[in-house]
XYZ file of N, CA and C in Angstrom:
732
model
N 125.763 72.724 75.365
C 125.999 72.812 76.857
C 126.265 72.438 77.952
N 127.429 72.349 79.279
C 127.366 71.888 80.112
C 126.402 71.540 81.045
N 126.085 70.970 82.030
C 124.957 70.817 82.732
C 125.084 71.972 84.393
N 124.943 72.783 85.261
C 125.547 72.853 86.457
C 124.093 72.536 87.667
N 124.626 71.450 88.863
C 123.371 71.387 89.672
C 122.011 71.690 89.047
N 121.805 70.293 87.715
C 121.383 70.281 87.152
C 120.071 71.029 86.403
N 120.661 72.165 86.019
C 120.051 73.119 85.130
C 120.942 73.214 83.885
N 120.494 73.489 82.964
C 120.854 73.431 81.795
C 121.546 75.824 81.807
N 122.568 75.424 81.036
C 123.010 76.639 80.796
C 123.929 77.431 81.939
N 124.775 76.685 82.804
C 124.903 76.712 84.779
C 124.122 77.352 84.931
N 122.541 77.767 84.831
C 121.744 78.311 85.469
C 121.618 77.533 87.055
N 121.569 78.116 87.858
C 121.825 77.712 89.710
C 120.624 77.192 89.149
N 119.952 75.346 90.044
C 118.773 74.313 90.010
C 118.000 75.042 91.423
N 116.580 74.726 91.420
C 115.950 75.230 92.956
C 115.536 74.453 92.943
N 115.403 74.318 94.319
C 114.721 72.543 94.149
C 113.002 72.616 94.560
N 112.452 72.176 93.941
C 111.148 72.109 93.939
C 110.666 70.514 93.692
N 110.206 69.859 94.283
C 109.813 68.772 94.659
C 107.856 68.846 94.052
N 107.070 68.258 93.233
C 105.660 68.342 93.548
C 104.688 67.990 94.987
N 104.065 68.980 94.542
C 103.409 69.156 95.423
C 101.355 69.935 95.631
N 101.496 69.832 93.672
C 100.535 71.098 94.077
C 99.609 70.183 94.561
N 97.864 71.038 93.761
C 96.795 70.615 93.922
C 96.537 70.647 92.302
N 96.137 69.605 91.695
C 94.944 69.651 90.610
C 93.854 70.331 89.688
N 93.217 70.965 89.040
C 92.766 71.632 88.749
C 91.513 71.704 89.574
N 90.889 70.279 89.772
C 89.709 69.629 90.182
C 89.770 69.860 91.877
N 90.351 69.322 92.624
C 91.246 70.063 93.935
C 90.842 70.862 93.971
N 91.205 71.852 93.046
C 91.577 73.681 93.183
C 90.564 74.433 93.790
N 89.354 73.983 92.599
C 87.587 74.499 92.505
C 86.933 73.255 94.045
N 87.449 71.922 94.204
C 86.440 72.419 95.580
C 86.966 72.897 96.394
N 88.371 73.978 96.872
C 88.726 74.544 98.197
C 88.729 75.664 97.502
N 87.986 76.346 96.254
C 87.706 77.343 96.371
C 86.499 76.853 96.317
N 85.191 76.804 96.558
C 84.484 75.997 96.681
C 84.295 76.901 98.197
N 84.743 75.244 99.102
C 85.177 76.077 99.961
C 84.789 77.682 100.483
N 86.045 77.995 100.252
C 86.985 78.925 100.802
C 85.047 80.359 100.354
N 84.335 79.879 99.412
C 84.097 81.211 98.573
C 82.331 80.998 99.288
N 81.717 79.895 100.109
C 80.904 79.402 100.074
C 80.853 79.759 101.800
N 80.650 80.486 102.335
C 80.900 80.398 103.989
C 79.083 80.532 104.818
N 78.157 81.021 104.117
C 77.336 81.251 103.927
C 76.885 80.001 104.780
N 76.984 78.673 104.307
C 76.774 76.866 104.302
C 77.233 76.607 105.738
N 78.273 77.015 106.130
C 78.893 76.274 106.293
C 78.202 76.431 108.184
N 78.839 75.960 108.864
C 78.019 75.323 110.453
C 78.516 75.452 111.360
N 79.121 76.731 112.121
C 80.116 76.246 113.775
C 80.072 75.312 113.934
N 80.946 75.229 114.388
C 81.512 74.532 115.722
C 81.813 74.030 116.665
N 83.024 76.153 116.920
C 83.645 75.931 118.146
C 84.638 77.377 117.740
N 84.255 77.712 118.605
C 85.409 79.538 118.296
C 85.894 79.224 120.227
N 87.275 78.995 119.075
C 88.561 80.202 120.384
C 89.188 80.858 120.678
N 89.668 81.371 121.569
C 90.134 82.593 122.164
C 90.951 82.484 122.362
N 92.356 82.565 121.933
C 94.006 82.448 122.038
C 94.946 83.815 122.838
N 94.909 83.936 124.028
C 95.343 85.477 124.665
C 96.666 86.075 124.277
N 97.348 87.375 124.131
C 98.503 87.524 123.348
C 99.651 86.839 124.454
N 100.391 86.257 123.869
C 102.002 85.542 124.938
C 101.205 84.827 125.526
N 100.281 83.669 125.203
C 99.658 82.194 125.704
C 99.597 81.654 125.040
N 99.325 80.208 125.295
C 98.409 79.164 124.157
C 97.157 77.786 124.744
N 97.324 77.360 122.989
C 96.123 76.427 123.351
C 96.361 75.169 122.551
N 95.569 73.992 122.534
C 95.353 73.583 121.715
C 94.329 72.681 121.471
N 93.341 72.158 120.418
C 92.650 71.923 120.256
C 92.548 70.997 118.665
N 90.641 69.475 118.522
C 91.441 68.594 117.898
C 90.843 70.094 116.663
N 91.397 69.640 115.796
C 90.318 70.101 113.965
C 89.661 68.382 113.265
N 88.884 68.052 112.506
C 88.789 67.148 112.028
C 88.767 67.364 111.440
N 88.805 66.070 110.525
C 88.556 65.316 108.928
C 88.217 66.133 107.974
N 87.653 67.667 107.125
C 86.928 67.825 106.531
C 86.298 69.401 107.343
N 86.994 69.941 108.599
C 86.553 70.434 108.566
C 87.263 72.078 108.504
N 87.117 73.397 108.867
C 87.502 74.182 108.275
C 88.550 74.959 109.275
N 89.120 75.617 109.795
C 89.797 76.774 110.834
C 90.316 76.898 110.003
N 89.202 78.629 111.113
C 89.998 79.810 110.225
C 90.458 80.542 111.649
N 91.739 80.913 111.526
C 92.760 82.225 112.540
C 93.029 82.813 111.976
N 92.669 83.672 112.954
C 92.195 85.520 112.430
C 92.789 85.774 113.587
N 93.087 87.600 113.309
C 93.537 88.278 114.181
C 92.483 89.430 114.136
N 91.769 88.999 115.605
C 90.010 89.772 115.783
C 91.264 90.724 116.954
N 91.919 91.538 117.029
C 91.443 92.481 117.855
C 93.272 93.448 117.476
N 93.504 92.678 116.376
C 95.167 93.486 116.030
C 96.178 92.716 115.448
N 97.383 92.875 114.880
C 98.535 92.296 114.688
C 99.099 91.464 115.929
N 99.038 90.187 114.810
C 99.290 88.498 116.137
C 99.875 87.853 115.420
N 101.307 87.372 115.254
C 101.570 86.129 114.833
C 101.666 84.445 115.853
N 101.190 83.756 115.216
C 100.700 82.669 115.280
C 101.796 81.613 115.010
N 102.135 81.074 115.794
C 103.185 79.819 115.748
C 102.274 78.285 115.764
N 102.306 77.836 114.883
C 101.460 77.470 114.398
C 101.925 75.564 114.822
N 101.647 73.923 115.418
C 102.287 72.815 114.987
C 100.613 72.343 114.902
N 101.476 70.751 114.472
C 100.292 69.709 113.235
C 101.051 68.247 114.622
N 99.576 67.960 114.509
C 99.754 66.587 115.281
C 98.661 65.521 114.245
N 98.795 64.423 113.926
C 97.599 63.576 112.976
C 97.211 62.865 114.914
N 95.495 62.855 115.097
C 95.464 62.909 115.474
C 95.012 61.256 116.547
N 95.594 60.766 114.984
C 95.324 59.481 115.184
C 96.674 58.657 115.167
N 97.890 58.958 115.483
C 99.232 59.278 115.198
C 99.884 60.138 115.056
N 100.584 60.754 117.076
C 101.154 61.876 116.750
C 102.196 62.032 116.996
N 102.610 60.504 116.212
C 104.249 60.299 115.229
C 104.236 60.739 114.281
N 103.084 61.401 113.677
C 103.119 61.980 112.060
C 102.725 63.260 112.555
N 103.780 64.253 111.769
C 103.775 65.651 112.552
C 103.930 66.483 111.403
N 104.147 67.949 111.152
C 103.535 68.573 110.613
C 105.754 68.812 110.095
N 105.967 69.021 109.242
C 107.380 69.266 109.030
C 107.252 71.237 108.146
N 108.052 71.489 108.690
C 108.058 73.074 107.833
C 109.561 72.916 106.760
N 110.262 72.231 106.443
C 111.758 72.102 106.235
C 110.669 71.460 104.308
N 109.559 70.430 104.953
C 110.022 69.026 104.115
C 108.421 70.336 103.303
N 107.642 71.220 103.526
C 106.638 72.650 103.376
C 107.403 73.329 102.366
N 109.002 73.692 103.125
C 109.707 74.442 102.583
C 109.571 74.507 101.022
N 109.923 73.313 100.703
C 110.629 72.261 99.765
C 110.187 72.190 98.760
N 108.703 72.192 99.627
C 107.972 71.833 98.069
C 106.833 72.558 97.358
N 106.964 74.279 98.667
C 105.397 75.585 97.519
C 106.497 76.724 98.287
N 108.018 76.812 98.974
C 108.968 77.704 99.292
C 108.649 78.611 100.900
N 109.522 79.240 101.075
C 109.755 80.033 102.356
C 108.491 79.919 102.838
N 108.125 81.406 102.329
C 106.383 81.168 102.838
C 104.413 80.820 101.263
N 103.441 81.106 102.801
C 102.604 80.171 102.515
C 101.825 81.172 101.840
N 100.435 80.558 100.616
C 99.321 81.558 100.539
C 98.572 79.991 100.210
N 96.880 80.948 100.448
C 96.437 79.460 99.563
C 96.513 79.065 97.922
N 96.443 77.533 98.637
C 96.532 76.105 97.252
C 98.063 75.621 98.015
N 98.628 76.340 98.610
C 99.667 75.695 99.191
C 99.209 74.615 100.454
N 99.930 73.784 100.839
C 99.445 72.846 102.088
C 101.312 73.035 103.236
N 99.784 72.556 104.588
C 100.884 72.434 105.794
C 101.245 70.319 105.106
N 103.031 70.105 104.718
C 102.933 68.189 105.188
C 103.398 67.879 105.653
N 103.506 67.224 105.769
C 103.328 65.906 107.654
C 105.584 65.486 107.419
N 106.469 65.030 108.515
C 107.416 64.139 107.554
C 107.802 63.879 106.817
N 109.126 63.236 105.979
C 109.511 62.864 105.459
C 108.759 60.814 105.357
N 108.762 60.835 106.197
C 108.469 59.926 106.394
C 107.303 59.165 106.561
N 105.893 60.149 106.011
C 104.989 59.568 106.252
C 104.388 60.755 104.812
N 105.304 61.960 105.232
C 104.804 63.146 103.243
C 103.546 62.569 102.456
N 102.826 63.652 103.820
C 101.234 63.837 102.836
C 100.857 65.273 103.907
N 99.713 65.408 103.256
C 99.384 67.407 103.651
C 98.336 66.726 104.791
N 98.556 67.615 106.302
C 98.140 68.289 106.787
C 96.648 68.744 107.163
N 96.638 69.930 106.184
C 96.221 70.805 105.923
C 96.741 71.270 105.133
N 94.482 72.642 104.017
C 95.433 73.380 102.688
C 94.839 74.733 102.885
N 95.743 75.631 102.843
C 95.338 76.953 102.561
C 94.164 77.250 101.578
N 93.159 77.539 102.510
C 92.097 78.129 101.300
C 91.708 79.476 100.915
N 92.037 79.714 102.087
C 92.162 80.925 102.283
C 92.526 81.562 102.961
N 93.565 83.375 102.532
C 94.148 83.960 103.490
C 94.197 85.491 102.475
N 93.819 86.815 103.938
C 93.521 87.759 103.673
C 94.657 89.451 103.059
N 96.064 88.458 103.162
C 97.016 89.420 103.030
C 97.225 88.897 101.396
N 97.671 89.968 100.770
C 98.642 90.527 99.547
C 99.985 89.073 100.599
N 100.431 88.114 98.909
C 101.170 87.519 98.536
C 102.593 88.123 97.661
N 103.033 88.944 98.128
C 103.769 90.204 97.110
C 104.848 90.321 98.314
N 105.882 90.272 97.462
C 107.073 90.634 98.730
C 107.318 92.100 98.562
N 106.864 92.568 99.706
C 107.065 94.092 100.045
C 108.578 94.795 99.584
N 108.852 96.278 99.570
C 110.024 96.407 99.609
C 111.701 96.890 100.162
N 110.783 96.038 101.982
C 111.979 96.218 102.033
C 111.616 94.229 102.397
N 111.613 93.616 101.086
C 111.702 92.611 100.502
C 111.662 91.414 101.865
N 110.460 91.507 102.273
C 109.340 90.697 103.374
C 108.148 89.719 102.353
N 107.931 89.081 103.062
C 107.382 88.890 102.896
C 105.367 87.435 104.316
N 104.849 87.248 104.196
C 104.136 87.903 105.123
C 104.325 85.687 105.221
N 104.006 85.407 106.160
C 103.631 83.556 106.590
C 104.720 83.074 106.342
N 105.157 82.644 107.354
C 106.765 82.356 107.598
C 106.952 81.194 107.777
N 107.743 79.894 106.961
C 108.397 78.957 106.876
C 110.049 78.911 107.052
N 110.840 80.209 107.713
C 111.757 80.368 107.875
C 112.710 79.763 109.047
N 111.423 80.349 110.609
C 111.879 80.445 111.617
C 111.787 78.829 112.314
N 112.744 79.348 113.515
C 111.953 78.327 113.979
C 111.041 79.213 115.618
N 110.643 78.400 116.585
C 109.932 79.147 117.691
C 110.449 80.051 118.117
N 110.065 81.368 118.923
C 111.424 81.564 120.609
C 111.219 80.753 121.507
N 112.296 81.073 122.219
C 112.173 79.992 123.685
C 112.843 81.355 124.791
N 112.984 80.874 125.807
C 113.653 81.216 126.561
C 115.020 80.877 126.580
N 115.824 80.382 126.238
C 117.527 80.861 126.782
C 117.365 82.008 124.399
N 116.858 82.055 124.143
C 116.900 82.970 123.719
C 117.104 84.362 123.660
N 115.560 84.153 124.383
C 115.223 85.670 125.684
C 116.944 86.160 126.286
N 116.721 84.854 126.791
C 117.880 85.562 128.061
C 118.903 86.076 127.679
N 119.203 85.606 125.894
C 120.606 85.699 126.050
C 120.441 87.365 124.924
N 118.924 87.278 124.797
C 119.184 89.059 124.139
C 119.497 89.379 125.366
N 118.108 89.712 125.768
C 118.143 90.055 127.147
C 118.588 90.050 128.926
N 118.847 88.968 129.167
C 119.422 88.583 130.821
C 118.672 89.039 131.413
N 117.396 88.895 130.924
C 115.792 88.263 131.929
C 115.905 86.409 131.950
N 115.082 86.344 132.854
C 114.704 85.140 132.244
C 113.735 84.671 132.928
N 112.828 83.249 131.989
C 111.157 83.225 132.233
C 110.540 84.717 131.783
N 110.733 85.536 130.423
C 110.315 85.541 129.661
C 109.155 84.479 128.942
N 107.574 84.901 128.383
C 106.673 84.488 128.418
C 108.119 83.916 126.708
N 107.124 82.603 125.708
C 107.672 82.441 125.030
C 107.210 81.099 123.929
N 107.162 81.221 122.841
C 106.314 80.630 121.842
C 106.557 78.076 122.985
N 107.984 77.907 122.423
C 107.881 76.355 123.122
C 106.823 76.771 124.670
N 107.437 77.427 125.106
C 107.230 76.693 125.841
C 105.208 77.144 126.287
N 105.123 77.962 125.656
C 102.882 77.818 125.213
C 102.442 76.388 124.734
N 103.753 75.946 123.610
C 102.741 74.873 122.814
C 103.219 73.748 123.042
N 104.261 73.800 123.689
C 104.503 72.724 125.183
C 103.274 72.735 126.508
N 102.955 73.698 126.844
C 101.362 73.452 127.872
C 99.964 73.479 127.001
N 100.511 73.682 125.346
C 99.827 73.751 124.687
C 98.533 71.938 124.298
N 100.252 71.306 124.139
C 100.404 69.416 123.192
C 100.218 68.802 124.389
N 100.204 68.979 126.303
C 100.515 68.018 127.460
C 98.914 67.327 127.316
N 98.304 68.242 126.373
C 97.316 67.895 127.351
C 96.438 66.331 127.020
N 96.906 67.018 126.408
C 96.686 65.378 124.547
C 98.440 63.643 125.063
N 98.607 63.968 126.264
C 100.147 63.333 126.863
C 100.974 63.728 125.713
N 101.094 64.969 125.230
C 102.844 65.108 124.296
C 103.805 65.577 125.500
N 104.353 66.082 124.772
C 105.913 67.259 125.359
C 107.008 67.488 124.874
N 107.251 68.436 125.408
C 108.349 69.257 124.835
C 109.258 68.836 123.771
N 109.268 67.416 124.196
C 110.051 66.565 122.576
C 109.502 66.576 121.572
N 108.193 66.018 121.946
C 107.339 66.139 120.151
C 106.942 67.198 119.808
N 107.040 69.331 120.873
C 106.816 70.275 120.028
C 108.677 70.788 118.648
N 107.950 70.591 117.896
C 108.513 71.344 115.950
C 108.435 72.334 116.067
N 109.653 72.738 114.753
C 109.231 73.849 114.089
C 107.353 73.697 112.810
N 107.588 75.891 113.475
C 106.232 76.103 112.949
C 105.832 76.570 112.306
N 104.408 76.947 111.024
C 104.433 78.044 110.211
C 104.582 78.743 111.445
N 104.319 79.182 110.998
C 104.803 81.421 111.461
C 103.920 81.986 110.597
N 102.525 81.249 110.199
C 101.008 82.411 109.774
C 101.208 83.730 110.964
N 100.655 84.602 110.083
C 101.326 86.039 109.624
C 102.228 87.245 110.309
N 104.136 86.276 110.079
C 104.624 85.863 110.748
C 105.610 86.852 109.682
N 106.186 88.644 109.409
C 105.978 88.426 108.279
C 108.434 88.889 107.938
N 108.936 87.859 107.239
C 110.215 87.746 106.661
C 111.160 87.526 105.820
N 112.181 88.475 105.873
C 113.117 87.611 104.833
C 114.331 87.025 104.299
N 115.530 87.267 103.701
C 116.557 87.210 104.549
C 117.629 88.670 103.275
N 118.418 88.959 103.989
C 119.930 90.094 103.432
C 120.577 89.923 102.589
N 121.005 91.137 103.443
C 122.492 90.564 101.860
C 123.327 90.044 102.602
N 123.676 90.270 103.898
C 124.687 88.791 104.189
C 123.879 87.654 104.545
N 122.820 87.411 104.037
C 122.273 86.068 104.589
C 121.480 85.438 104.510
N 121.537 86.674 105.558
C 120.449 86.729 107.165
C 119.339 86.397 106.868
N 118.644 85.928 108.402
C 117.554 86.418 108.477
C 116.527 87.110 109.461
N 115.709 88.053 108.430
C 115.529 89.317 110.205
C 113.813 89.358 109.283
N 113.021 89.605 110.514
C 111.602 89.960 110.850
C 110.361 91.135 110.902
N 110.385 91.827 110.950
C 109.549 92.940 110.915
C 108.216 92.990 111.316
N 107.499 94.182 111.546
C 106.626 93.838 112.306
C 105.044 93.554 111.369
N 104.235 92.482 111.698
C 103.100 91.919 110.300
C 102.911 92.928 109.681
N 102.642 92.796 108.536
C 101.523 93.191 107.109
C 99.897 93.761 108.069
N 99.366 92.243 109.210
C 98.907 92.056 109.274
C 97.669 92.811 110.336
N 96.494 93.039 110.483
C 95.755 94.218 110.731
C 94.809 93.763 111.684
N 93.317 94.207 111.683
C 92.147 93.396 112.956
C 91.956 93.168 111.494
N 90.862 91.546 111.972
C 89.936 91.588 110.878
C 91.036 90.307 109.560
N 92.271 90.534 109.650
C 92.928 89.963 108.978
C 92.453 88.075 109.042
N 93.082 87.314 108.229
C 92.860 85.795 108.459
C 93.527 85.216 107.715
N 93.611 83.867 108.105
C 93.584 82.250 107.226
C 92.974 81.446 107.331
N 92.858 80.758 106.587
C 91.079 79.632 106.207
C 92.400 77.918 105.918
N 91.863 77.171 107.208
C 92.729 75.551 106.275
C 91.964 75.121 106.631
N 91.652 74.308 105.497
C 90.798 72.980 105.240
C 91.247 71.873 106.055
N 90.985 70.679 106.689
C 91.815 69.747 107.239
C 92.395 68.530 106.525
N 92.901 67.719 106.066
C 92.810 66.770 105.683
C 93.029 66.232 106.324
N 92.863 65.608 107.527
C 93.561 64.276 108.408
C 92.207 65.103 109.572
N 92.440 64.157 110.682
C 92.243 64.587 112.143
C 93.540 65.120 112.835
N 93.291 66.365 113.800
C 94.806 66.762 113.532
C 94.702 67.668 115.210
N 95.701 67.301 115.869
C 95.209 68.047 117.233
C 97.071 69.617 116.395
N 96.198 70.659 117.051
C 96.656 71.534 116.705
C 97.579 72.657 116.999
N 98.526 72.743 117.680
C 98.279 74.004 118.652
C 99.665 75.432 118.054
N 98.984 76.068 119.144
C 99.153 77.695 119.071
C 99.269 78.361 119.249
N 100.844 79.073 119.060
C 101.219 79.738 120.506
C 100.786 81.690 119.774
N 100.188 82.513 120.879
C 100.227 83.719 119.813
C 101.107 84.203 120.372
N 102.479 84.546 119.562
C 103.690 84.432 120.104
C 104.087 86.127 120.981
N 104.746 85.879 121.374
C 105.078 87.066 122.696
C 106.279 87.475 122.527
N 106.847 86.930 121.036
C 108.289 87.924 120.474
C 107.735 89.456 120.079
N 109.263 89.521 119.407
C 108.966 91.736 118.985
C 107.777 91.068 117.990
N 107.795 89.874 117.090
C 107.890 89.444 115.630
C 106.178 89.665 115.784
N 106.172 89.443 116.946
C 104.484 90.483 116.306
C 104.220 92.352 116.344
N 104.819 92.512 116.746
C 104.913 93.705 117.418
C 104.856 94.726 117.962
N 104.208 95.362 118.728
C 104.828 96.626 119.683
C 104.058 96.320 120.589
N 102.317 95.831 119.672
C 100.922 96.187 120.269
C 100.302 94.922 119.960
N 100.608 93.556 120.695
C 100.138 92.381 120.023
C 98.788 92.228 120.485
N 97.597 91.541 119.847
C 96.161 91.190 119.368
C 95.404 90.109 120.298
N 96.435 89.143 120.234
C 95.720 87.949 120.730
C 94.781 87.045 118.647
N 94.721 86.064 119.550
C 93.714 85.375 118.042
C 92.758 85.007 118.439
N 92.060 84.535 116.965
C 90.650 83.718 117.039
C 90.654 82.662 116.297
N 90.364 81.522 116.458
C 89.732 80.215 116.106
C 88.949 80.747 115.937
N 88.019 79.959 114.116
C 87.027 79.420 114.242
C 87.040 78.441 113.981
N 86.064 77.514 113.739
C 86.249 75.702 113.541
C 84.707 75.895 112.521
N 84.977 75.186 111.633
C 83.342 75.386 111.184
C 83.146 73.956 109.685
N 82.137 73.019 110.204
C 81.709 71.727 108.965
C 81.339 72.487 108.073
N 82.189 72.215 107.024
C 81.000 73.054 105.399
C 80.153 72.625 105.215
């Protein structure tokens, strides 16, 4: 039987790359997620709705990103603290793990480096497709920006993730040119029958969270998304950093 697109029997090939976690490391991350009682708090950061913040997470620390007041999408950008040219790549991560991330997936740097920057060790949301075809924790969308809001509403100067992230990285001597496509934590998205992207209100509610293990020293920049993807009443974000 001839092959098409690299698959036997004419089946379409799916682009999948090796990026999984071996059993030993899987057990390590599972222990980190389970052993919350021995963690040492390092820092707590509140990010109000529609605002952004940049901060450092050191290698080996755990970052909990939570919805402490209600639904809120978080646009997350990552930079290697010791070499800011190494940045998170949504496209590389999407190729390795798919369009939506959950426990056991990693956030990879762009292909010049191609290293795991963070590993997701806990996720309070189910990783199941909803009846409307959506899944939480999105890698399909870019960040919202002022021009997009203006085209949609005709109103200039609306709060947006690009401006929030630019402000967040400024204290690290980074600029708007360094801000890149994010990991949209809690954003619930799908692809419609016309091959178009769409989003619905977040499934996340007060108390939901995702936890990340830092694989290197990182600059993290997060925007509490001001856009409609956060729902009608966004609640801001709470960041907790721990040493295991």
